[in-house]
mmCIF file of C-alpha atoms in Angstrom:
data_model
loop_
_atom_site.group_PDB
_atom_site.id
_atom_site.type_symbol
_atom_site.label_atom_id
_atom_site.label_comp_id
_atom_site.label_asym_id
_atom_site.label_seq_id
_atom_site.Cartn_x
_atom_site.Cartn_y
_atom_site.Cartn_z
ATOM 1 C CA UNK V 929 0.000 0.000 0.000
ATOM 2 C CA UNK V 930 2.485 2.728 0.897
ATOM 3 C CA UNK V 931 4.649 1.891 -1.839
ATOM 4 C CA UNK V 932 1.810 2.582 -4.637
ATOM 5 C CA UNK V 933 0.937 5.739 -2.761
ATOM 6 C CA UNK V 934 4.581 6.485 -2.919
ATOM 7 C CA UNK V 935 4.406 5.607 -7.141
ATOM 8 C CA UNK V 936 1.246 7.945 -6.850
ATOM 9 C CA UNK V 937 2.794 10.929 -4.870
ATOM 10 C CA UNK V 938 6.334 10.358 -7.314
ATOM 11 C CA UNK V 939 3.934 10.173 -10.563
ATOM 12 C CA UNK V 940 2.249 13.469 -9.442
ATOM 13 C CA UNK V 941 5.121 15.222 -8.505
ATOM 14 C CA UNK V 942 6.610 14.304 -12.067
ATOM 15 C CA UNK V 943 3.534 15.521 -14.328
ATOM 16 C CA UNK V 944 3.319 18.726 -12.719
ATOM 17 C CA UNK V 945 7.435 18.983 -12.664
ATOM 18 C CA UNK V 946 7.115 18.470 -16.340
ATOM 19 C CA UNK V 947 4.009 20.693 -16.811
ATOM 20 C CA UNK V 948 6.093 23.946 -15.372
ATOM 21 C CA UNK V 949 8.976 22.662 -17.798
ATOM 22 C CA UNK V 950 7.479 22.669 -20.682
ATOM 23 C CA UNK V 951 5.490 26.101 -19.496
ATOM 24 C CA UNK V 952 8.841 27.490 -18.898
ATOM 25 C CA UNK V 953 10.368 26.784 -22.070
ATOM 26 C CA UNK V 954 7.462 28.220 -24.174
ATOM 27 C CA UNK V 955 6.680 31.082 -22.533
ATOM 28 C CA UNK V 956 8.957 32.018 -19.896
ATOM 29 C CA UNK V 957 7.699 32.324 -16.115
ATOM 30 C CA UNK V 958 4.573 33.911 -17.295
ATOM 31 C CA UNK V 959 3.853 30.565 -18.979
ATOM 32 C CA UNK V 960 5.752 28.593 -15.953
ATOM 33 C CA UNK V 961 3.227 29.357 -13.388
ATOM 34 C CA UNK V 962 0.191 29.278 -15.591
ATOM 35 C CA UNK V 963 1.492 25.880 -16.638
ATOM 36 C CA UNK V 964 1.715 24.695 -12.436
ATOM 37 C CA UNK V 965 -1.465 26.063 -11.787
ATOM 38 C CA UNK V 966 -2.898 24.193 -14.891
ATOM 39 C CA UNK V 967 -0.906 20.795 -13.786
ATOM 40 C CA UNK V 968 -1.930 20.833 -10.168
ATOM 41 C CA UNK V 969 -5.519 21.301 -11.033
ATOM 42 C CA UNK V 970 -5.193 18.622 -13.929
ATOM 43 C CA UNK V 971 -3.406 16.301 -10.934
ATOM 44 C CA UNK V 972 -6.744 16.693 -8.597
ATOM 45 C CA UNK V 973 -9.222 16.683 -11.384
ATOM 46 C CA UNK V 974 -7.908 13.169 -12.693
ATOM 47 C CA UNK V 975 -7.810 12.052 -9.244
ATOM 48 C CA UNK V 976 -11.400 12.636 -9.228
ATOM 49 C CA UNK V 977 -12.994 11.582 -12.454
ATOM 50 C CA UNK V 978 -10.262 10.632 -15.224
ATOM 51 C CA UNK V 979 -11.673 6.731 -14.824
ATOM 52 C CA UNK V 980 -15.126 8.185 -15.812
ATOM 53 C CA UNK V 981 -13.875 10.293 -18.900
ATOM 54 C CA UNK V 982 -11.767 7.126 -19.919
ATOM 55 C CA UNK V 983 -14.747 5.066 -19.816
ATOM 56 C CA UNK V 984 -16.554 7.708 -21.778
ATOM 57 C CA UNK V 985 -13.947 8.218 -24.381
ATOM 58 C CA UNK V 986 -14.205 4.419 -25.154
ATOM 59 C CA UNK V 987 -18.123 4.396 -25.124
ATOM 60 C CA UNK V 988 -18.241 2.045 -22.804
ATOM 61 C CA UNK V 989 -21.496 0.496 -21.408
ATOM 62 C CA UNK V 990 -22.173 -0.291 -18.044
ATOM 63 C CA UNK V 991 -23.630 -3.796 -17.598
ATOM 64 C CA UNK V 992 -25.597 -5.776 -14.598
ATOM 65 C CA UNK V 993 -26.242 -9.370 -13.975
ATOM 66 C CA UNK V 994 -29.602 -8.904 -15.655
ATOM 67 C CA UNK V 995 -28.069 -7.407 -18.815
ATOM 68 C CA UNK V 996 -24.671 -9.597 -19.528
ATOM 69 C CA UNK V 997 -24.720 -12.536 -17.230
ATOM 70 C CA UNK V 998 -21.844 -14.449 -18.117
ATOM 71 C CA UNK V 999 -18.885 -11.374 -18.105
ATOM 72 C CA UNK V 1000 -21.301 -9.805 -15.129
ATOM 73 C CA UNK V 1001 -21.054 -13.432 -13.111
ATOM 74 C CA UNK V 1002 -17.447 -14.296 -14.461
ATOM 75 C CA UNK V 1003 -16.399 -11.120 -12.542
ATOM 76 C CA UNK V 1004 -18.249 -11.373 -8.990
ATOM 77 C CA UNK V 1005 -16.856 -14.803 -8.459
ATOM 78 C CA UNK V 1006 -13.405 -13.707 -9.451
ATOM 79 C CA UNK V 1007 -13.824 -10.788 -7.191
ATOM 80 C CA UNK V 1008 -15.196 -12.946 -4.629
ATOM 81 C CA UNK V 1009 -11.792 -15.106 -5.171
ATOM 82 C CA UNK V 1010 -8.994 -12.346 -4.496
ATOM 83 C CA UNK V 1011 -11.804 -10.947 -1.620
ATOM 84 C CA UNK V 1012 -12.211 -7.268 -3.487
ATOM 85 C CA UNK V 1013 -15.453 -5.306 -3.548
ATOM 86 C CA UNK V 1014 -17.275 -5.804 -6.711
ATOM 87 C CA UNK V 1015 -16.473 -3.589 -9.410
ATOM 88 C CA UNK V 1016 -18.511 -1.911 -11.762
ATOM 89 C CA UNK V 1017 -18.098 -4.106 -15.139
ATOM 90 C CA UNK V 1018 -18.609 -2.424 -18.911
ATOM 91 C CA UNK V 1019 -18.767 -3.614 -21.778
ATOM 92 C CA UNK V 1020 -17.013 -1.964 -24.948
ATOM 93 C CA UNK V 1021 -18.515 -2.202 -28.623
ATOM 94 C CA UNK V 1022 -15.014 -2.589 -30.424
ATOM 95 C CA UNK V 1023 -14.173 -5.498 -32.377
ATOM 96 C CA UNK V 1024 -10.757 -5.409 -31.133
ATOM 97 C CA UNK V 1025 -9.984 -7.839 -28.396
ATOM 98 C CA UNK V 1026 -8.873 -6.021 -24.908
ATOM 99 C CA UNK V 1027 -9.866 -5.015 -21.437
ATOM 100 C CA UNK V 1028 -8.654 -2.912 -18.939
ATOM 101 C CA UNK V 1029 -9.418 -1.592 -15.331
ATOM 102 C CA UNK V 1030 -10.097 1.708 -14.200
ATOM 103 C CA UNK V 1031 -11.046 3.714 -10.557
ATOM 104 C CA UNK V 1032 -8.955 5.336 -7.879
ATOM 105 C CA UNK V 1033 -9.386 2.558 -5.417
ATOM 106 C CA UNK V 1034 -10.799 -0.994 -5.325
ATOM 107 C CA UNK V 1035 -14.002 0.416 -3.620
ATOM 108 C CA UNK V 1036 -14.468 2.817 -7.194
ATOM 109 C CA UNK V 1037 -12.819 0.546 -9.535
ATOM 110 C CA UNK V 1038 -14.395 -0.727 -13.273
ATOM 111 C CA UNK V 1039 -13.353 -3.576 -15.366
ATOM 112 C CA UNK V 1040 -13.995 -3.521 -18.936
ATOM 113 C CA UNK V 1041 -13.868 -5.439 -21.979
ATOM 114 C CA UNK V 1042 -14.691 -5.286 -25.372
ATOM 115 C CA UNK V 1043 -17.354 -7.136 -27.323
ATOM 116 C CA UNK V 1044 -14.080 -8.731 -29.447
ATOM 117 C CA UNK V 1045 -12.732 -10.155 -26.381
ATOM 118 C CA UNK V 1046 -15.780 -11.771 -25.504
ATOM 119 C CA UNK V 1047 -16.150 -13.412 -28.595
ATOM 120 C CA UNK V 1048 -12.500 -14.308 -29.207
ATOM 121 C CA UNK V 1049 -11.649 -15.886 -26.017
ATOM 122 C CA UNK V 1050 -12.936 -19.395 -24.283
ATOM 123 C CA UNK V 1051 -14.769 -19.280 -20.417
ATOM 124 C CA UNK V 1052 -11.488 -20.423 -19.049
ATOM 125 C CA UNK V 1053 -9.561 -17.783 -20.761
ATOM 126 C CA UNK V 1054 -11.318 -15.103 -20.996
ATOM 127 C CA UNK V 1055 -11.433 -15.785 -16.647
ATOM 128 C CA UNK V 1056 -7.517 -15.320 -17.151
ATOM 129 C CA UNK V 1057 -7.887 -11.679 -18.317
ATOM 130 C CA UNK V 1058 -10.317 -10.658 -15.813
ATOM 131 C CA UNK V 1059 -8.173 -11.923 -13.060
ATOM 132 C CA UNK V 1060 -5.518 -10.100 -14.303
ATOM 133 C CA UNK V 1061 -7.909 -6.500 -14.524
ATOM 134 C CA UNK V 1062 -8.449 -7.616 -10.651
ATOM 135 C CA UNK V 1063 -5.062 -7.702 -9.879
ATOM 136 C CA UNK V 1064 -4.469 -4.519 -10.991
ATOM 137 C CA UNK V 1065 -7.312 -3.209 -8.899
ATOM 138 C CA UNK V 1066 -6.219 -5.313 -5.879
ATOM 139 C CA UNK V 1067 -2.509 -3.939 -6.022
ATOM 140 C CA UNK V 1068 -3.857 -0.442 -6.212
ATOM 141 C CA UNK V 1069 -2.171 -0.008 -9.947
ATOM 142 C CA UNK V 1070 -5.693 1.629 -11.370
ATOM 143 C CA UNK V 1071 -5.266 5.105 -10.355
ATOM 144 C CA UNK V 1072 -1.986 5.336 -11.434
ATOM 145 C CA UNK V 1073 -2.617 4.276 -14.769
ATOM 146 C CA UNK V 1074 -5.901 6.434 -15.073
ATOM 147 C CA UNK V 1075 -4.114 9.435 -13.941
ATOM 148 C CA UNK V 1076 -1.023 9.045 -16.225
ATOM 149 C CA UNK V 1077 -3.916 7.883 -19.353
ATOM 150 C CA UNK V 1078 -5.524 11.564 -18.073
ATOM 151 C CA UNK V 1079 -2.164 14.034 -17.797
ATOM 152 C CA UNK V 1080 -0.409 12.681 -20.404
ATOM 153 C CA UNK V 1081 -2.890 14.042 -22.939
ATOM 154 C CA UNK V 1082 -3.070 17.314 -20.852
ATOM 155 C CA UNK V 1083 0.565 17.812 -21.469
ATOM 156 C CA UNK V 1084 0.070 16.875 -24.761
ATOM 157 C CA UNK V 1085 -2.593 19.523 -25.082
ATOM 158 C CA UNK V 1086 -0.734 21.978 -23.427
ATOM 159 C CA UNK V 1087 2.309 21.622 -25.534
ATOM 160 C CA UNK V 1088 0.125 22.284 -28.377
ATOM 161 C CA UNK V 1089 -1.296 25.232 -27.338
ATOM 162 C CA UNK V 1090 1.780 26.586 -25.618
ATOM 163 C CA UNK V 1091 2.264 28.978 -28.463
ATOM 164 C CA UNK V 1092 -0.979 30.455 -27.091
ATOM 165 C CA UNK V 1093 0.221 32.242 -23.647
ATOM 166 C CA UNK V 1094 3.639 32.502 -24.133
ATOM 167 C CA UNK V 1095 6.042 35.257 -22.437
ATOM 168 C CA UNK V 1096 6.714 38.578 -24.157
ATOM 169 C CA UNK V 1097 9.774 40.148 -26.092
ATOM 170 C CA UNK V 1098 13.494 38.027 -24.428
ATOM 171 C CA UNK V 1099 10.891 36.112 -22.465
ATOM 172 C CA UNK V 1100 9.405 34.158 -25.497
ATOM 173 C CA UNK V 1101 11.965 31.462 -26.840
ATOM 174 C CA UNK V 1102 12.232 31.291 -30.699
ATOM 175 C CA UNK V 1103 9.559 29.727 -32.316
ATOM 176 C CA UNK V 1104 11.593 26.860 -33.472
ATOM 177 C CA UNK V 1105 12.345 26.324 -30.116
ATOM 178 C CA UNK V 1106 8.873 26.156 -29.226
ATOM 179 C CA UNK V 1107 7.790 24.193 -32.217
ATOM 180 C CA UNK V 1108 10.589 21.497 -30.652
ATOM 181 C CA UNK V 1109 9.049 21.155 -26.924
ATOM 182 C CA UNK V 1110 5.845 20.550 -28.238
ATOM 183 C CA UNK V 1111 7.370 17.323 -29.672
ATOM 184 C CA UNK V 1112 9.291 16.468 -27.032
ATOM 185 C CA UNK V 1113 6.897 16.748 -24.104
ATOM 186 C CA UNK V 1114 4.112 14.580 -25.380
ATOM 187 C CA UNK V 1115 7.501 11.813 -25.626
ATOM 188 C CA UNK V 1116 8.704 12.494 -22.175
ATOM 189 C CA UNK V 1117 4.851 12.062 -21.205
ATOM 190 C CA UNK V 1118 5.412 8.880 -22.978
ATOM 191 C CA UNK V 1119 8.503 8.434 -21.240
ATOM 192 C CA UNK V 1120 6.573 8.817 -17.705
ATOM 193 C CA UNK V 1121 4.031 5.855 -18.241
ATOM 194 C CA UNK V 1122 6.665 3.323 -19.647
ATOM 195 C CA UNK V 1123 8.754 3.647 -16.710
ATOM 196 C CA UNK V 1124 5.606 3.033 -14.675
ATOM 197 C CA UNK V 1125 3.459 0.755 -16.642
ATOM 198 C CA UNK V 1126 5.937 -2.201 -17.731
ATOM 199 C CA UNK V 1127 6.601 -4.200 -14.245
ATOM 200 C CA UNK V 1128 3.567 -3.294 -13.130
ATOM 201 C CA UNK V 1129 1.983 -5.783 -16.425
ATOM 202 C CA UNK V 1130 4.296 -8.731 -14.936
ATOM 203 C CA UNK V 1131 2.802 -8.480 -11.650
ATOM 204 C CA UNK V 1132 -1.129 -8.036 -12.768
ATOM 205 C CA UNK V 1133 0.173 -11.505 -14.877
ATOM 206 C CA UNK V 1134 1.537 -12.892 -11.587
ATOM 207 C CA UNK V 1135 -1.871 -11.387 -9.350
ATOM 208 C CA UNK V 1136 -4.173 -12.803 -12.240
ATOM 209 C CA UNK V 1137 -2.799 -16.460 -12.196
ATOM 210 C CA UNK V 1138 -3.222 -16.405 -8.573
ATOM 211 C CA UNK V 1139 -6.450 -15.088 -8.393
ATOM 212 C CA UNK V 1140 -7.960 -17.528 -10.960
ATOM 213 C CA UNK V 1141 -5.755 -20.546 -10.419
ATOM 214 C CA UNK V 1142 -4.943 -21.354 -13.662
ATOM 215 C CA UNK V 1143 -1.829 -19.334 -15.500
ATOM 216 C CA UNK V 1144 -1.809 -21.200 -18.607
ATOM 217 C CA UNK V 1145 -5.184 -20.005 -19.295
ATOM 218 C CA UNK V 1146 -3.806 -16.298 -18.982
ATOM 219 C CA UNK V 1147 -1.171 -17.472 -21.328
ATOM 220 C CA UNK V 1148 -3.274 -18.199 -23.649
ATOM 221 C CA UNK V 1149 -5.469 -15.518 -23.633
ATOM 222 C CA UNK V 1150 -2.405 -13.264 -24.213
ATOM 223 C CA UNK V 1151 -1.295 -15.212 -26.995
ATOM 224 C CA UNK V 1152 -4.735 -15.273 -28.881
ATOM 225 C CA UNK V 1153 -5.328 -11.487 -28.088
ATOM 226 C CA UNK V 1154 -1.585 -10.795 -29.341
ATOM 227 C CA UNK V 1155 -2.520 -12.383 -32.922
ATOM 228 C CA UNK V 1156 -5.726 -10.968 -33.171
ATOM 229 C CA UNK V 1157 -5.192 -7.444 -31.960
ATOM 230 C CA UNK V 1158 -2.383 -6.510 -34.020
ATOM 231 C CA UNK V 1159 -4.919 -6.786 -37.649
ATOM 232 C CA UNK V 1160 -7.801 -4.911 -35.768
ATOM 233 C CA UNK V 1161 -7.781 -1.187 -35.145
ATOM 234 C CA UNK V 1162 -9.146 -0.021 -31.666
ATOM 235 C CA UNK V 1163 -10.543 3.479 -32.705
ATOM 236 C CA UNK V 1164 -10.864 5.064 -29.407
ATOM 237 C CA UNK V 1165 -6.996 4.107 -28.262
ATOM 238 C CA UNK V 1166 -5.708 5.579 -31.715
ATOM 239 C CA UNK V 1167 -8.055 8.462 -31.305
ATOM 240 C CA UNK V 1168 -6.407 8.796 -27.889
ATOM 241 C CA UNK V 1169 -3.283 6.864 -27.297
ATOM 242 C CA UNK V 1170 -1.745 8.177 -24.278
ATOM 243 C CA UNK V 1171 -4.495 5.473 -22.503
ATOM 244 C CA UNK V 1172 -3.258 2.543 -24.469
ATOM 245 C CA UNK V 1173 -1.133 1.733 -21.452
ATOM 246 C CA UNK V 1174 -4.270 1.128 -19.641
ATOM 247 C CA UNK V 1175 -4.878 -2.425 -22.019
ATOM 248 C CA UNK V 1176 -4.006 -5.633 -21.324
ATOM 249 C CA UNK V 1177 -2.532 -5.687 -24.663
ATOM 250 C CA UNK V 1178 -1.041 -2.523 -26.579
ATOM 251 C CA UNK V 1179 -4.235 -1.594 -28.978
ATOM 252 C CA UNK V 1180 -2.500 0.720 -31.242
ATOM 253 C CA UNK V 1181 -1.710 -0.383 -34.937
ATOM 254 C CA UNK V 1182 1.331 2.379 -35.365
ATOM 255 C CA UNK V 1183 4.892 1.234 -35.168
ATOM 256 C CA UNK V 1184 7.890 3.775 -35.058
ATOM 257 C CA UNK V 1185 7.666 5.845 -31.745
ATOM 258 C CA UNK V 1186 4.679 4.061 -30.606
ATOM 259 C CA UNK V 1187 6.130 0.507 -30.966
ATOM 260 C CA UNK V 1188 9.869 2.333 -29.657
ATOM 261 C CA UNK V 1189 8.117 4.136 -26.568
ATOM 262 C CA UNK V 1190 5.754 0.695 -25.930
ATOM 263 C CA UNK V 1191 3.853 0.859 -22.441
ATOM 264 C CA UNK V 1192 3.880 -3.092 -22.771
ATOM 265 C CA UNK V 1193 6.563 -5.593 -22.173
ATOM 266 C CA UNK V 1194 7.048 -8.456 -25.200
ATOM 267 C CA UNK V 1195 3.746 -10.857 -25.265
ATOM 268 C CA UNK V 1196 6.338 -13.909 -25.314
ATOM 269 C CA UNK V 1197 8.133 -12.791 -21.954
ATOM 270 C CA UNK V 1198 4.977 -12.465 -20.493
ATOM 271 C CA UNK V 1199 4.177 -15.708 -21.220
ATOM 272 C CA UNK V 1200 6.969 -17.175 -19.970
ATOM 273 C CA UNK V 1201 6.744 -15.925 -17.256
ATOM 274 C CA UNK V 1202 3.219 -17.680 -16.318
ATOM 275 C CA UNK V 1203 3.756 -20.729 -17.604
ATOM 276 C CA UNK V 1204 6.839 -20.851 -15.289
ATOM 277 C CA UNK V 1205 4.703 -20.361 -12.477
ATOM 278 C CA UNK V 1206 3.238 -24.032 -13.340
ATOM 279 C CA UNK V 1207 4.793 -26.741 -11.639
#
């Protein structure tokens, strides 16, 4: 626990570091403190309600027992398994297979998955990948990866509108110089949520086996979602791809940077490592 609110407090501290940066360096102090004041409100809005505008952004449906029994049922029992509160579950209509988990604790967390996950993946496996969104909630990773999903963008934003409120005369940097930050801070945004979301896909792996019992089905999930994904485009994630970290599987078609500056580890190590864990 204190070491994710440590991750949390470190991550925070980082985004609005980066935010006076990149204010600095387009507009001078003028545009440094506008540029804190914007990051420490963006910090304390995303706290708040960046898992609800993710879940809007992907159009995602809220379901019941009534309304999608099996993913609705699937969940409760695994949430009954690793003793967590039941979260809300959605459904996504995206042919793409993928899930993720969202919320800034276990007591507001949301799992969701898409209607090409459903379809794609067996009982047993697609049990695998919901373990694994229920790891993430149980070790606490969800509002870290919402919150990074929800500043990244903001910094991309606010690198691209930089130009906008930007010092006066010696105080404004040449516009080549500005035209370069707003390049570079979306990347070190990037930068941010690698360092942060790799290990913490090996343990969700790990937590997920455990929770369900069975890390060969996991295994196998990844491996199916891995071939499918990569053909399929996942609109909202390319629409907005500083959330892609959020997946269980990197959604976005692009290579170059994206592929370079990937929020995932390899699909094969991943594997490895659960069917290690089988004795």
């Amino acid at each position: 626990m204190l070491g994710n609110w440590m991750k949390t407090s470190i991550l925070m501290a980082a985004i609005v570091a980066l935010f006076g940066a990149v204010g600095a360096m387009l507009g001078g102090q003028q545009g440094m403190l506008i540029a804190l004041l914007f990051g420490g409100a963006t910090n304390l809005w995303a706290y708040w309600f960046s898992d609800k505008m993710v879940l809007k952004m992907y159009n995602a449906r809220e379901v019941d027992a009534s309304t999608s029994p099996y993913l609705y049922n699937m969940v409760r029992e695994l949430a009954h398994r690793a003793n967590l509160p039941m979260p809300k579950v959605y459904i996504i209509d995206e042919a793409q297979p993928n899930a993720f988990a969202t919320g800034r604790n276990p007591e507001n967390a949301a799992v969701a998955a898409t209607t090409g996950i459903l379809r794609l993946l067996s009982e047993r496996e697609l049990r695998g990948v919901m373990a694994h969104e229920l790891a993430h909630v149980k070790n606490r990773d969800i509002l870290i990866s919402t919150m990074s999903a929800t500043v990244a963008g903001a910094i991309s934003m606010l690198a691209q509108f930089g130009m906008f409120f930007g010092g006066r005369g010696e105080d404004r940097p040449h516009p080549a110089f500005q035209i370069l930050v707003m390049i570079l801070a979306p990347l070190a945004a990037m930068i941010i949520q690698m360092a942060i979301s790799r290990t913490r896909e090996f343990g969700a792996d790990r937590g997920g086996a455990e929770i369900s019992g069975d890390p060969l089905a996991l295994a196998n999930a990844l491996a199916k979602i891995d071939a499918y994904a990569r053909g399929i485009p996942l609109h909202a994630a390319e629409a907005h791809p500083e959330t892609a970290q959020m997946m269980i599987m990197n959604p976005l078609s692009g290579g170059g940077l994206r592929g370079l500056f990937s929020t995932h580890p390899s699909t094969e190590e991943r594997i490895a490592r659960l069917r290690a864990m089988v004795v």
